[in-house]
Tab-separated table of C-alpha atoms and ligand atoms in Angstrom:
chain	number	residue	atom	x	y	z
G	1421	UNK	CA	52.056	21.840	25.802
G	1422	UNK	CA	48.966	20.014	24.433
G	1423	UNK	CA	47.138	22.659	23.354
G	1424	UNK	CA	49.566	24.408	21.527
G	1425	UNK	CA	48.899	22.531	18.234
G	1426	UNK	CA	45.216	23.251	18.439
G	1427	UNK	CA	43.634	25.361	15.701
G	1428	UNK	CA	40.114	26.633	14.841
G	1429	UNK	CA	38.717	26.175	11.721
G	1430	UNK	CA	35.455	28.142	11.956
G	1431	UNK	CA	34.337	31.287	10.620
G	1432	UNK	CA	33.707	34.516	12.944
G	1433	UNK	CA	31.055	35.990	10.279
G	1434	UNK	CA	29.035	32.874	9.436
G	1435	UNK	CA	25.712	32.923	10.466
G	1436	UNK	CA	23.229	30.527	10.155
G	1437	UNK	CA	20.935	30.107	7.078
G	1438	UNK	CA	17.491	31.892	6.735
G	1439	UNK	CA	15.126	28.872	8.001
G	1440	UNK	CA	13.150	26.922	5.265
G	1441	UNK	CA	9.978	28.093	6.550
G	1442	UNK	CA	11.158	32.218	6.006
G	1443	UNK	CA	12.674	31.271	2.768
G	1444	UNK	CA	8.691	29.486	1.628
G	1445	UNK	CA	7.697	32.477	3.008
G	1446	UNK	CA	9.930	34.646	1.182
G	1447	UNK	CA	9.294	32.781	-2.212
G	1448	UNK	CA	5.423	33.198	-1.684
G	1449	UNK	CA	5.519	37.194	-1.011
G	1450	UNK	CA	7.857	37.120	-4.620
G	1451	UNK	CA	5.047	34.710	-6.596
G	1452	UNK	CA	2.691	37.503	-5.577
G	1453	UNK	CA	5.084	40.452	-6.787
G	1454	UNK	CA	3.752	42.433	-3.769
G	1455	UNK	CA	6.650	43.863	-2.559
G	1456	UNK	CA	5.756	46.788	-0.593
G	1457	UNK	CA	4.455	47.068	2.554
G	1458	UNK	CA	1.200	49.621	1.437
G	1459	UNK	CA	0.823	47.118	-1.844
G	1460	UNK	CA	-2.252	45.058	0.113
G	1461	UNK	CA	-6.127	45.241	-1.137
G	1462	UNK	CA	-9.061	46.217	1.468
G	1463	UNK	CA	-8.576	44.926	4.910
G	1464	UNK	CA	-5.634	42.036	3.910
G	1465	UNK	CA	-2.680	42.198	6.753
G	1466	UNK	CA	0.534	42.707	5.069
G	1467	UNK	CA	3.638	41.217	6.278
G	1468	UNK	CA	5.540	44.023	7.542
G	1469	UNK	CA	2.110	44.927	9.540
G	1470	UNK	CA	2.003	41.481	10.730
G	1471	UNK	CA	5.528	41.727	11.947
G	1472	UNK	CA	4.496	45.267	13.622
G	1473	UNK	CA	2.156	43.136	15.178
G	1474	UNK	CA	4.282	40.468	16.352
G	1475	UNK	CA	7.151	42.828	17.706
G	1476	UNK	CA	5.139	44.556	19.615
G	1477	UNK	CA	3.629	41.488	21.085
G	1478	UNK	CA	7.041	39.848	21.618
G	1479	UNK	CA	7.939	43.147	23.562
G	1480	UNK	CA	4.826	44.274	25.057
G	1481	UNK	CA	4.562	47.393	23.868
G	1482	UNK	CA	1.955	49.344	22.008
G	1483	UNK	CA	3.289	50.018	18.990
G	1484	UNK	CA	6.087	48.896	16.530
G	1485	UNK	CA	7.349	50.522	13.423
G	1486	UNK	CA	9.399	48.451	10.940
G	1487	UNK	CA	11.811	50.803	9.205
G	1488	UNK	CA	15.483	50.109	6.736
G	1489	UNK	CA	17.695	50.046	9.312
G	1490	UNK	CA	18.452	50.103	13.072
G	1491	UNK	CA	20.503	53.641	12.394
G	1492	UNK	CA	16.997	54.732	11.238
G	1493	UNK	CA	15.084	53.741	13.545
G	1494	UNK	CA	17.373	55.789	16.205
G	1495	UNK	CA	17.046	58.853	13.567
G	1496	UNK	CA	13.586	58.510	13.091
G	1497	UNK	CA	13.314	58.134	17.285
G	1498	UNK	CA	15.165	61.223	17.717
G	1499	UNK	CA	13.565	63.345	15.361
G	1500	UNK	CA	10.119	62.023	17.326
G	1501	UNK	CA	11.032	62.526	20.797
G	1502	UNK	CA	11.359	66.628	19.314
G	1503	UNK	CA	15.949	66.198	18.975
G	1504	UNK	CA	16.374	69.447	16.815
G	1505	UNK	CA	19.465	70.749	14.458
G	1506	UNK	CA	21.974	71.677	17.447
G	1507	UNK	CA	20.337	69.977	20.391
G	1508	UNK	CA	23.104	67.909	22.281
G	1509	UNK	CA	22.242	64.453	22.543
G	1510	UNK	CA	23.996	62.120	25.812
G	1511	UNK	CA	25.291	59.257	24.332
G	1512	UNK	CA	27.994	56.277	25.040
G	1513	UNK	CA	31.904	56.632	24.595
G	1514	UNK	CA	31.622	53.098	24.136
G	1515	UNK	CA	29.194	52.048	21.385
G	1516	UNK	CA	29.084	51.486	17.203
G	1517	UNK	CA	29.882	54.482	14.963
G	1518	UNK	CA	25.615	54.287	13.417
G	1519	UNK	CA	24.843	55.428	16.885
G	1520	UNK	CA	27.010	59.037	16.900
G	1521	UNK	CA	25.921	59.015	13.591
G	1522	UNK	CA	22.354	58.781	14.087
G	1523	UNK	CA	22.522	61.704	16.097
G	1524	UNK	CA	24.691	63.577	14.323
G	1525	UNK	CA	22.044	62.628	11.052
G	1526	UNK	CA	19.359	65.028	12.810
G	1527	UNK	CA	21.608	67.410	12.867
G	1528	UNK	CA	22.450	66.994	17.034
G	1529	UNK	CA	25.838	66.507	18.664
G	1530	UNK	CA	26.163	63.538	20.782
G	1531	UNK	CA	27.962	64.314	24.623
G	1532	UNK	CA	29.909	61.661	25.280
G	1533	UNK	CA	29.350	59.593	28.774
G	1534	UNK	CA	32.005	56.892	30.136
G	1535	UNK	CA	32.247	53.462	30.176
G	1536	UNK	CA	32.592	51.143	33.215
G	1537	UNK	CA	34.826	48.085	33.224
G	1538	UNK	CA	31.524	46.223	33.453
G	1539	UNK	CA	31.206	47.827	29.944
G	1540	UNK	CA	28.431	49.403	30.542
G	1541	UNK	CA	27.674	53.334	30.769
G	1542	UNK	CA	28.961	54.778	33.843
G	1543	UNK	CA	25.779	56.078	35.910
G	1544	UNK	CA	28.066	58.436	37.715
G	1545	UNK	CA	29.199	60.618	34.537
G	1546	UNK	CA	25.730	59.998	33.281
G	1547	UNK	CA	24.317	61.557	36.779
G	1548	UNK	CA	27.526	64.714	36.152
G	1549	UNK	CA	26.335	65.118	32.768
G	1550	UNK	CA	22.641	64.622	32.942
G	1551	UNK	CA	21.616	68.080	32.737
G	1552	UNK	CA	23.248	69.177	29.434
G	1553	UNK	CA	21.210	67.611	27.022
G	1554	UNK	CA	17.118	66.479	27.421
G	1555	UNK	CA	17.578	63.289	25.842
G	1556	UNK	CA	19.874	59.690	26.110
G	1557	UNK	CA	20.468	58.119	23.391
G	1558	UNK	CA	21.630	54.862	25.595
G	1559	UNK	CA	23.444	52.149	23.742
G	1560	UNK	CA	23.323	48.634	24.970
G	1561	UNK	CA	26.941	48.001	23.744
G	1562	UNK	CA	27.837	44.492	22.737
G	1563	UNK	CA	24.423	43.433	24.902
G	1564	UNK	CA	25.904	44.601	28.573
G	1565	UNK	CA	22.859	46.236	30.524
G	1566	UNK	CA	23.574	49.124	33.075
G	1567	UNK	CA	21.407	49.317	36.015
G	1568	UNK	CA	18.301	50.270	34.483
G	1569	UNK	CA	16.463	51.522	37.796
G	1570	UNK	CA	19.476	53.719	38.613
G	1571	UNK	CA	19.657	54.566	35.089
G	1572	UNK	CA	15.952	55.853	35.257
G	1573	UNK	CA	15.915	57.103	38.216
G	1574	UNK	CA	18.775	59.622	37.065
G	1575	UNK	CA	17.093	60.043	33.901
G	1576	UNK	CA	13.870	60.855	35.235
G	1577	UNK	CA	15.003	63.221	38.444
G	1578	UNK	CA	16.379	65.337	35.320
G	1579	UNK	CA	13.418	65.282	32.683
G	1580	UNK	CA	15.733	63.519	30.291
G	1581	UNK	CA	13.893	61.051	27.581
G	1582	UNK	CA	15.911	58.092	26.728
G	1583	UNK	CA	15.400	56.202	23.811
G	1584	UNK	CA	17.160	52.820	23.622
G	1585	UNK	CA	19.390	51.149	21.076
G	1586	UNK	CA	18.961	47.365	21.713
G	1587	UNK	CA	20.707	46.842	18.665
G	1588	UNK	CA	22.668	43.784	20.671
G	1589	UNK	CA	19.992	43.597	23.112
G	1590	UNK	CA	17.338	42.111	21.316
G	1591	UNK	CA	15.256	39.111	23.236
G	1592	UNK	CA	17.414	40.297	26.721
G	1593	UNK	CA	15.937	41.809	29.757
G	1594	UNK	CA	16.750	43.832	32.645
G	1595	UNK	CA	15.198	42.292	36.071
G	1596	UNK	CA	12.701	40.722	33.505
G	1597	UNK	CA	11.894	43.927	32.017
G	1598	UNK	CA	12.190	43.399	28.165
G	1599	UNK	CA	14.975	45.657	26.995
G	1600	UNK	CA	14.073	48.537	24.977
G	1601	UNK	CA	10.753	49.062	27.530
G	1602	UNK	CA	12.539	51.144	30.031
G	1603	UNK	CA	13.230	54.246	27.476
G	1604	UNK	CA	10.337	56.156	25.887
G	1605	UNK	CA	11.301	54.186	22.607
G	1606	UNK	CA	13.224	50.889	21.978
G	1607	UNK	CA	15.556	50.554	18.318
G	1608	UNK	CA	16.330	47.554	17.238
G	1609	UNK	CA	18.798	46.265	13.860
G	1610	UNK	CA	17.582	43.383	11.767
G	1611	UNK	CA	21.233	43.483	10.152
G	1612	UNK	CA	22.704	40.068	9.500
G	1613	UNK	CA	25.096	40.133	12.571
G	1614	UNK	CA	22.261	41.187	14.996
G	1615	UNK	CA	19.856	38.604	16.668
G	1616	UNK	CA	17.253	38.151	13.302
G	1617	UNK	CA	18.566	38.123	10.034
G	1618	UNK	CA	16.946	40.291	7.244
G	1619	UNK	CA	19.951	41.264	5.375
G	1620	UNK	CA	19.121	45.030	6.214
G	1621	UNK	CA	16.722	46.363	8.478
G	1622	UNK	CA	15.295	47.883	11.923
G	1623	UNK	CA	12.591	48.307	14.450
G	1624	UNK	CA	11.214	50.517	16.785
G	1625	UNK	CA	8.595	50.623	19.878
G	1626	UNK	CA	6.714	52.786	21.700
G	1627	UNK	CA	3.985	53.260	24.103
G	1628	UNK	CA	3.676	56.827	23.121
G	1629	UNK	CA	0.632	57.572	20.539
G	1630	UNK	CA	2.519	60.989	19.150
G	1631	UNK	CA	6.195	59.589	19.260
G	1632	UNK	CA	4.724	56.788	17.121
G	1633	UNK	CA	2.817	58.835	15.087
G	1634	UNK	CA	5.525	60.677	14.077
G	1635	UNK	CA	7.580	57.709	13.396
G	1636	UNK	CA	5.251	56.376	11.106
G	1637	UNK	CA	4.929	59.396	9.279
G	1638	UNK	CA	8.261	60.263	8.759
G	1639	UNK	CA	9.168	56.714	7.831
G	1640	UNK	CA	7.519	57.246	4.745
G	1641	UNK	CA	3.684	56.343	5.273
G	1642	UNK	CA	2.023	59.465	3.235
G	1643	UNK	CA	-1.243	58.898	4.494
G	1644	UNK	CA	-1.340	55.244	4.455
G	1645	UNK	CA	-0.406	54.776	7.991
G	1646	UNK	CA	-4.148	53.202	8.844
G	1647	UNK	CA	-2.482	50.090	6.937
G	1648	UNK	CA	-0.198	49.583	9.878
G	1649	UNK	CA	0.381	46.852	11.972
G	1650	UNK	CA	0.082	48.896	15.041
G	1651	UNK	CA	-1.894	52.048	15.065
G	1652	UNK	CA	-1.898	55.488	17.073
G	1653	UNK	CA	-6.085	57.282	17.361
G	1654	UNK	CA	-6.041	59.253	14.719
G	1655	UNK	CA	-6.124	62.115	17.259
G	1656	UNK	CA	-2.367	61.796	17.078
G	1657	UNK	CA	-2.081	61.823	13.344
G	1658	UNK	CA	-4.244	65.178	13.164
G	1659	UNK	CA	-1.486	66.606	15.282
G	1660	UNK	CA	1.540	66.070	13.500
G	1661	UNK	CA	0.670	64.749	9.824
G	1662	UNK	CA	1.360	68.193	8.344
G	1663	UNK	CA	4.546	68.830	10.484
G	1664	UNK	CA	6.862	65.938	9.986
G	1665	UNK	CA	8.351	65.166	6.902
G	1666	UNK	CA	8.116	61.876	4.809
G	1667	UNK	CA	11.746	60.546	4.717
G	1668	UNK	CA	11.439	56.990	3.169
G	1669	UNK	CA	13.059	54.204	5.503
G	1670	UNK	CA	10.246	51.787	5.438
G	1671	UNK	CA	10.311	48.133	5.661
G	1672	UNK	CA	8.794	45.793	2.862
G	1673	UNK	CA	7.196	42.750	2.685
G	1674	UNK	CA	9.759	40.817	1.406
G	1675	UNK	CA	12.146	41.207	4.511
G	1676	UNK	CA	9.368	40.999	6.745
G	1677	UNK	CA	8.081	37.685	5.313
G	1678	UNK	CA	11.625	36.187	6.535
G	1679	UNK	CA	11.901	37.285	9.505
G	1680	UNK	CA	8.278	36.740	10.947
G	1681	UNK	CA	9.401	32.789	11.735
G	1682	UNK	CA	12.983	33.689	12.799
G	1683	UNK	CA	10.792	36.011	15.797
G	1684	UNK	CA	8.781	32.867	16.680
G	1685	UNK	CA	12.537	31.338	17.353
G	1686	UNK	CA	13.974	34.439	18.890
G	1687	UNK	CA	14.309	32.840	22.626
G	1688	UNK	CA	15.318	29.537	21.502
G	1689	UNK	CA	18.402	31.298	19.468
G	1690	UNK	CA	18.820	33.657	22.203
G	1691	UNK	CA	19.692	30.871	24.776
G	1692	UNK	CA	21.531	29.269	22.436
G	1693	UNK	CA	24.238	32.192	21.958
G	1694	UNK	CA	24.437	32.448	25.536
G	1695	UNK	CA	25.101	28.651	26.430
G	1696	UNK	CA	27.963	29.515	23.567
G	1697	UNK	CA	29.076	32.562	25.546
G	1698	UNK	CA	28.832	30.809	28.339
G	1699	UNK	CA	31.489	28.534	27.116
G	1700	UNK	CA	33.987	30.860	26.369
G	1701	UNK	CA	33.696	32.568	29.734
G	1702	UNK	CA	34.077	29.818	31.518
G	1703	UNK	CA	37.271	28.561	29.248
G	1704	UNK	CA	38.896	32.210	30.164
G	1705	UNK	CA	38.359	32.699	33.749
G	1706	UNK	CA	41.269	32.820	35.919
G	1707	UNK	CA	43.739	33.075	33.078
G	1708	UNK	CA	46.069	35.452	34.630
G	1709	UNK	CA	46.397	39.146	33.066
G	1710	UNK	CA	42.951	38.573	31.575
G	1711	UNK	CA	39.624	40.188	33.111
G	1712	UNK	CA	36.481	38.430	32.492
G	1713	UNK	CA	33.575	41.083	32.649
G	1714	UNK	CA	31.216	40.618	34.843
G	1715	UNK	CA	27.579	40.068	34.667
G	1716	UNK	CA	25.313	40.993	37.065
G	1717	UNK	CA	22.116	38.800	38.189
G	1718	UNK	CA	19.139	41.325	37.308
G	1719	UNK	CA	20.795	40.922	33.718
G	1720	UNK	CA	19.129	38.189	31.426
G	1721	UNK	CA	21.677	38.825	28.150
G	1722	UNK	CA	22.229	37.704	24.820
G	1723	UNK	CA	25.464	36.554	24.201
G	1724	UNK	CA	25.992	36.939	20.748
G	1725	UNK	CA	29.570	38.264	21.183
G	1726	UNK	CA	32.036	38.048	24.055
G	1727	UNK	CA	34.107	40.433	25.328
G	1728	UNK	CA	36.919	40.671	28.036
G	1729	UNK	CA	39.729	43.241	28.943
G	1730	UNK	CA	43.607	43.041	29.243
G	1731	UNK	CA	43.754	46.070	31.021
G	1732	UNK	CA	46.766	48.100	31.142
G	1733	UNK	CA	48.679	46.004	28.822
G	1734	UNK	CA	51.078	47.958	26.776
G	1735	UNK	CA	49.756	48.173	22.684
G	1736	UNK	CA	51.956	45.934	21.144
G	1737	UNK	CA	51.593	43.258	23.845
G	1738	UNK	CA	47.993	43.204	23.018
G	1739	UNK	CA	48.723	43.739	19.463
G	1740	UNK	CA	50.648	40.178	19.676
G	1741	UNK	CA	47.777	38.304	21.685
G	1742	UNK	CA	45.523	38.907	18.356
G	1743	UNK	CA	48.120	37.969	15.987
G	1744	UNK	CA	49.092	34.830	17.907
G	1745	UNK	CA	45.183	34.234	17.893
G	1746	UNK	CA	44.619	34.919	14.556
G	1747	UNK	CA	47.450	32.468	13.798
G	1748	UNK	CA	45.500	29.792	15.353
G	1749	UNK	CA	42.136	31.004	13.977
G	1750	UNK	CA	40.485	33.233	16.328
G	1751	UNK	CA	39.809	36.645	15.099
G	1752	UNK	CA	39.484	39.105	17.840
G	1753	UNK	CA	38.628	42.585	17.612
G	1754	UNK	CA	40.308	45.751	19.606
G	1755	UNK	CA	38.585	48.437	20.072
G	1756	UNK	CA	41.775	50.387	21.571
G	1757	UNK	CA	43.473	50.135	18.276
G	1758	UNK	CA	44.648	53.999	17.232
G	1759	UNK	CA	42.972	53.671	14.313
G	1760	UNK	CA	39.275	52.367	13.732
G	1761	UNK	CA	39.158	48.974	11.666
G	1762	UNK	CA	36.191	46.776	10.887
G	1763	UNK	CA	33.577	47.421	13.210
G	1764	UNK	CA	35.909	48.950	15.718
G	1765	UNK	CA	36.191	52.767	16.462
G	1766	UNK	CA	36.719	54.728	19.484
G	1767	UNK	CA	34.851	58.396	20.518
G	1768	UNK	CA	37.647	60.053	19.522
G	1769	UNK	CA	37.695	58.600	15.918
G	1770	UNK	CA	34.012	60.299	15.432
G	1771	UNK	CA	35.762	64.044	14.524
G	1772	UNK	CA	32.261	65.498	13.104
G	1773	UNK	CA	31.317	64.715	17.439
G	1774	UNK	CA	33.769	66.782	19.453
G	1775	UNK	CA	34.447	65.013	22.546
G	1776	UNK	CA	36.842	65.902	26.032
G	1777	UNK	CA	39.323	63.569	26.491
G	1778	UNK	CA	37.547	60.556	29.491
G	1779	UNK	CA	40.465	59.358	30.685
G	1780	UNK	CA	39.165	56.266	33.061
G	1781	UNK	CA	37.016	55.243	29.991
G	1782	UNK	CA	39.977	55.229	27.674
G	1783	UNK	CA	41.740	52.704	30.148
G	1784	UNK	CA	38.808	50.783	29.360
G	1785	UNK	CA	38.303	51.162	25.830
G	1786	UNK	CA	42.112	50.169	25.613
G	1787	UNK	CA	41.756	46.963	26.928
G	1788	UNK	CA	38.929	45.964	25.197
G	1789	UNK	CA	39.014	42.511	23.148
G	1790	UNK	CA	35.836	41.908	21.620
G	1791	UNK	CA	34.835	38.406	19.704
G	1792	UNK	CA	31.599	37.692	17.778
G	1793	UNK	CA	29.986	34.226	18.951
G	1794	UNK	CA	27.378	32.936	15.174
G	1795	UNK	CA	25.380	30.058	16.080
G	1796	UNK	CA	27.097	27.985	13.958
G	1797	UNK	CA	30.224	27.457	16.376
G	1798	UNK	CA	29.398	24.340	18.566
G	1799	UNK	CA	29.805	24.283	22.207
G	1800	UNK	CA	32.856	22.524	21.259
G	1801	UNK	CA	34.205	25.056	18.833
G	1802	UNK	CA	33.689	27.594	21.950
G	1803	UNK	CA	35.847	25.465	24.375
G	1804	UNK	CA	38.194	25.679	21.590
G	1805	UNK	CA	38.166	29.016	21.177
G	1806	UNK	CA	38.644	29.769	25.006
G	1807	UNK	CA	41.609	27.083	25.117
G	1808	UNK	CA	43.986	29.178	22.076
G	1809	UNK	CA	43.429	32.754	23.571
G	1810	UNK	CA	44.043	30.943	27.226
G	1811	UNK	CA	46.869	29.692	25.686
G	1812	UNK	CA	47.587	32.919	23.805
G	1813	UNK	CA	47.433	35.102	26.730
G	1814	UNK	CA	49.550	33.069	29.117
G	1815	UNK	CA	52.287	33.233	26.427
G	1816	UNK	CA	52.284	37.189	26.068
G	1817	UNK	CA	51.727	37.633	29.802
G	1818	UNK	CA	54.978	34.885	30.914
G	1819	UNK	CA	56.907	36.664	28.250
G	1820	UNK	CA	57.036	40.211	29.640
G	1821	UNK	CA	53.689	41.921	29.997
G	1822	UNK	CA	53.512	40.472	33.741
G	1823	UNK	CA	56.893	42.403	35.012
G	1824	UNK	CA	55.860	45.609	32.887
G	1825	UNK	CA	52.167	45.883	34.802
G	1826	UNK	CA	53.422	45.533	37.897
N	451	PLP	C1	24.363	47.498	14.258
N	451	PLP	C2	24.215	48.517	15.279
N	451	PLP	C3	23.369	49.605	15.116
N	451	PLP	C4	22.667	49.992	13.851
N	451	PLP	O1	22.126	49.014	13.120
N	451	PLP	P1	22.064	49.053	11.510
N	451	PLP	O2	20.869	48.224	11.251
N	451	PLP	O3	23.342	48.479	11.020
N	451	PLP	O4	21.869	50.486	11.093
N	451	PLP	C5	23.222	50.466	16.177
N	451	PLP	N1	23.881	50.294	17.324
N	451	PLP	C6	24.727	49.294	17.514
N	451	PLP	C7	25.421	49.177	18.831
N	451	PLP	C8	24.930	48.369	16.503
N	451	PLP	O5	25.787	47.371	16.691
């Protein structure tokens, strides 16, 4: 076999480096030692207010906060749509552990809804489970989009608010509607393995003058929030200022300065991950035992990971497929692995979240295979990648896993 000698060189957690222009602009915001975000004289536009700005802009809505971290942006969301100690909160089976644990940080309990083999949340369950809680917190996992107009519609029929973690969805877009506009607020990460790189870091948006108003306030603004980038009437300060507490998460200048010109990139890099996933798919389709996961047309993604299924493959076969392809260079990640490891964890690893056993979504979750695409593989590197796990999975399959499936 040709390919069998082939191995990749490249690492899975390399991104790219922080553009000249963000580092000049970095350096500047240093030379002036003006580090946080309120730290500006008279009417002078900070850089975490010009970044509000710009967010919203990019995403058309009304308002953007700039916050620590995309965890706090969903905490500080929650706490601002009115989640209280106890609520229940509908959330994903399938998602990262910061989103059970944003909910469970306002004191809520997150009910659990199913996962497709689209890998996306199943809209039936969601439509079963939609009156026991008055708010989704909907994660786009690993970028895949549900159906947003069913999704609404469902959502809506029931009163339900939905606030959206676009954590992997930044820059994508259901039937052109930018995600994180469908929900009454959008959360976004600025982490260095999300789609801008600030080290640490998250955003939120709203067209809601109270939601945001609360944001801002708990984020930390004591009564600074006229310095924002994007500002509620101060009708909707007078209403909540005394009610909602200041818990520090904001944003400062410094990690705003950097990632102002990585936003003016943001659909240039976008494209770019996808012409990479793009490659991969297309290297792994029709290799037998393996599902590729399907994308629908209204979806416009962001395919800064890839992800496909080997589904009802017994453990250990799929425990060999990632050794074999870690031999060769290729780090995958499982998320049906008993125990959680990396960024990997199941609903049932979350024990502070009680959760009913889903049995069609643990099929799913069991054959999941999920690998992170940085910009700096080449196209190359991708058709690479897709020939050692073709070559990978054909060898596990022929040796045994075929007979024991069917
Ligand atoms: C990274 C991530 C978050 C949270 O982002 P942080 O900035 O790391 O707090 C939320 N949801 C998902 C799905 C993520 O991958």
């Amino acid at each position: 076999m040709s390919g069998a000698a082939e191995v990749f060189a490249g690492n899975f957690t390399q991104q790219e480096p922080i553009p000249e222009d963000a580092i000049a602009a970095a350096v500047a915001v240093m030379r002036s030692g003006r580090l946080h975000r309120y730290n500006t004289s008279g009417d002078e536009i900070g850089e975490v207010a010009a970044l509000e700005r710009e967010f919203a802009a990019y995403t058309g809505a009304k308002y953007a906060l700039a916050v620590a971290s995309g965890g706090y942006a969903m905490g500080a969301a929650l706490r601002a749509v009115g989640v209280r100690p106890g609520d229940k909160v509908l959330t994903n089976a399938f998602t990262l552990a910061p989103v059970p644990g944003a909910i469970a940080g306002v004191g809520a309990v997150p009910v659990f809804v199913g996962v497709t083999e689209g890998l996306t949340i199943d809209l039936d369950d969601l439509a079963a489970k939609v009156d026991q809680a008055q708010v989704l917190m909907l994660s786009h996992m690993r970028g895949h989009l549900a159906d947003m107009d069913r999704l609404m519609e469902i959502c809506d029929a029931a009163g339900v608010t939905v606030i959206e973690d676009c954590a992997h969805t930044m820059g994508a877009a259901w039937r052109g509607r930018v995600s994180g506009r469908d929900g009454l607020v959008g959360c976004y990460s600025v982490q260095t393995y999300k789609h801008l790189n600030a080290g640490e870091g998250g955003l939120l948006v709203t067209d809601d003058d109270e939601v945001m108003a609360r944001a801002t306030m708990l984020s930390g603004s004591y009564m600074l929030y006229d310095k924002h980038g994007t500002v509620p009437p101060d009708g909707a300060f007078a209403r909540v200022k005394y009610d909602m507490p200041n818990v520090s998460g904001r944003m400062d200048n410094l990690r705003a300065a950097i990632l102002r010109p990585q936003l003016a990139r943001l659909d240039a890099q976008c494209a770019a991950w996808t012409d990479r996933y793009r490659a991969v798919e297309q290297g792994l389709r029709g290799t037998p035992g393996l599902t590729v996961i399907t994308r629908p047309a209204e979806e416009m993604f962001v395919g800064s990971s890839i992800q496909f299924l080997l589904l009802d493959w017994p453990d250990n076969a799929v425990g060999a497929v990632l050794a074999r392809c870690a031999a060769r260079g290729v780090q995958l990640k499982w998320f049906g692995g008993a125990e959680p490891e990396g960024y990997t964890s199941r609903y049932d690893s979350w024990h502070y979240a009680p959760s009913a056993p889903l049995p069609p979504s643990d099929r799913v979750l069991r054959a999941v295979v999920d690998m992170r695409l940085p910009l700096t593989f080449s196209l190359d590197d991708c058709a690479l990648i897709a020939r050692i796990i073709r070559a990978e999975v054909g060898a596990v399959w022929q040796a045994g896993v075929a007979q024991v499936i069917r």
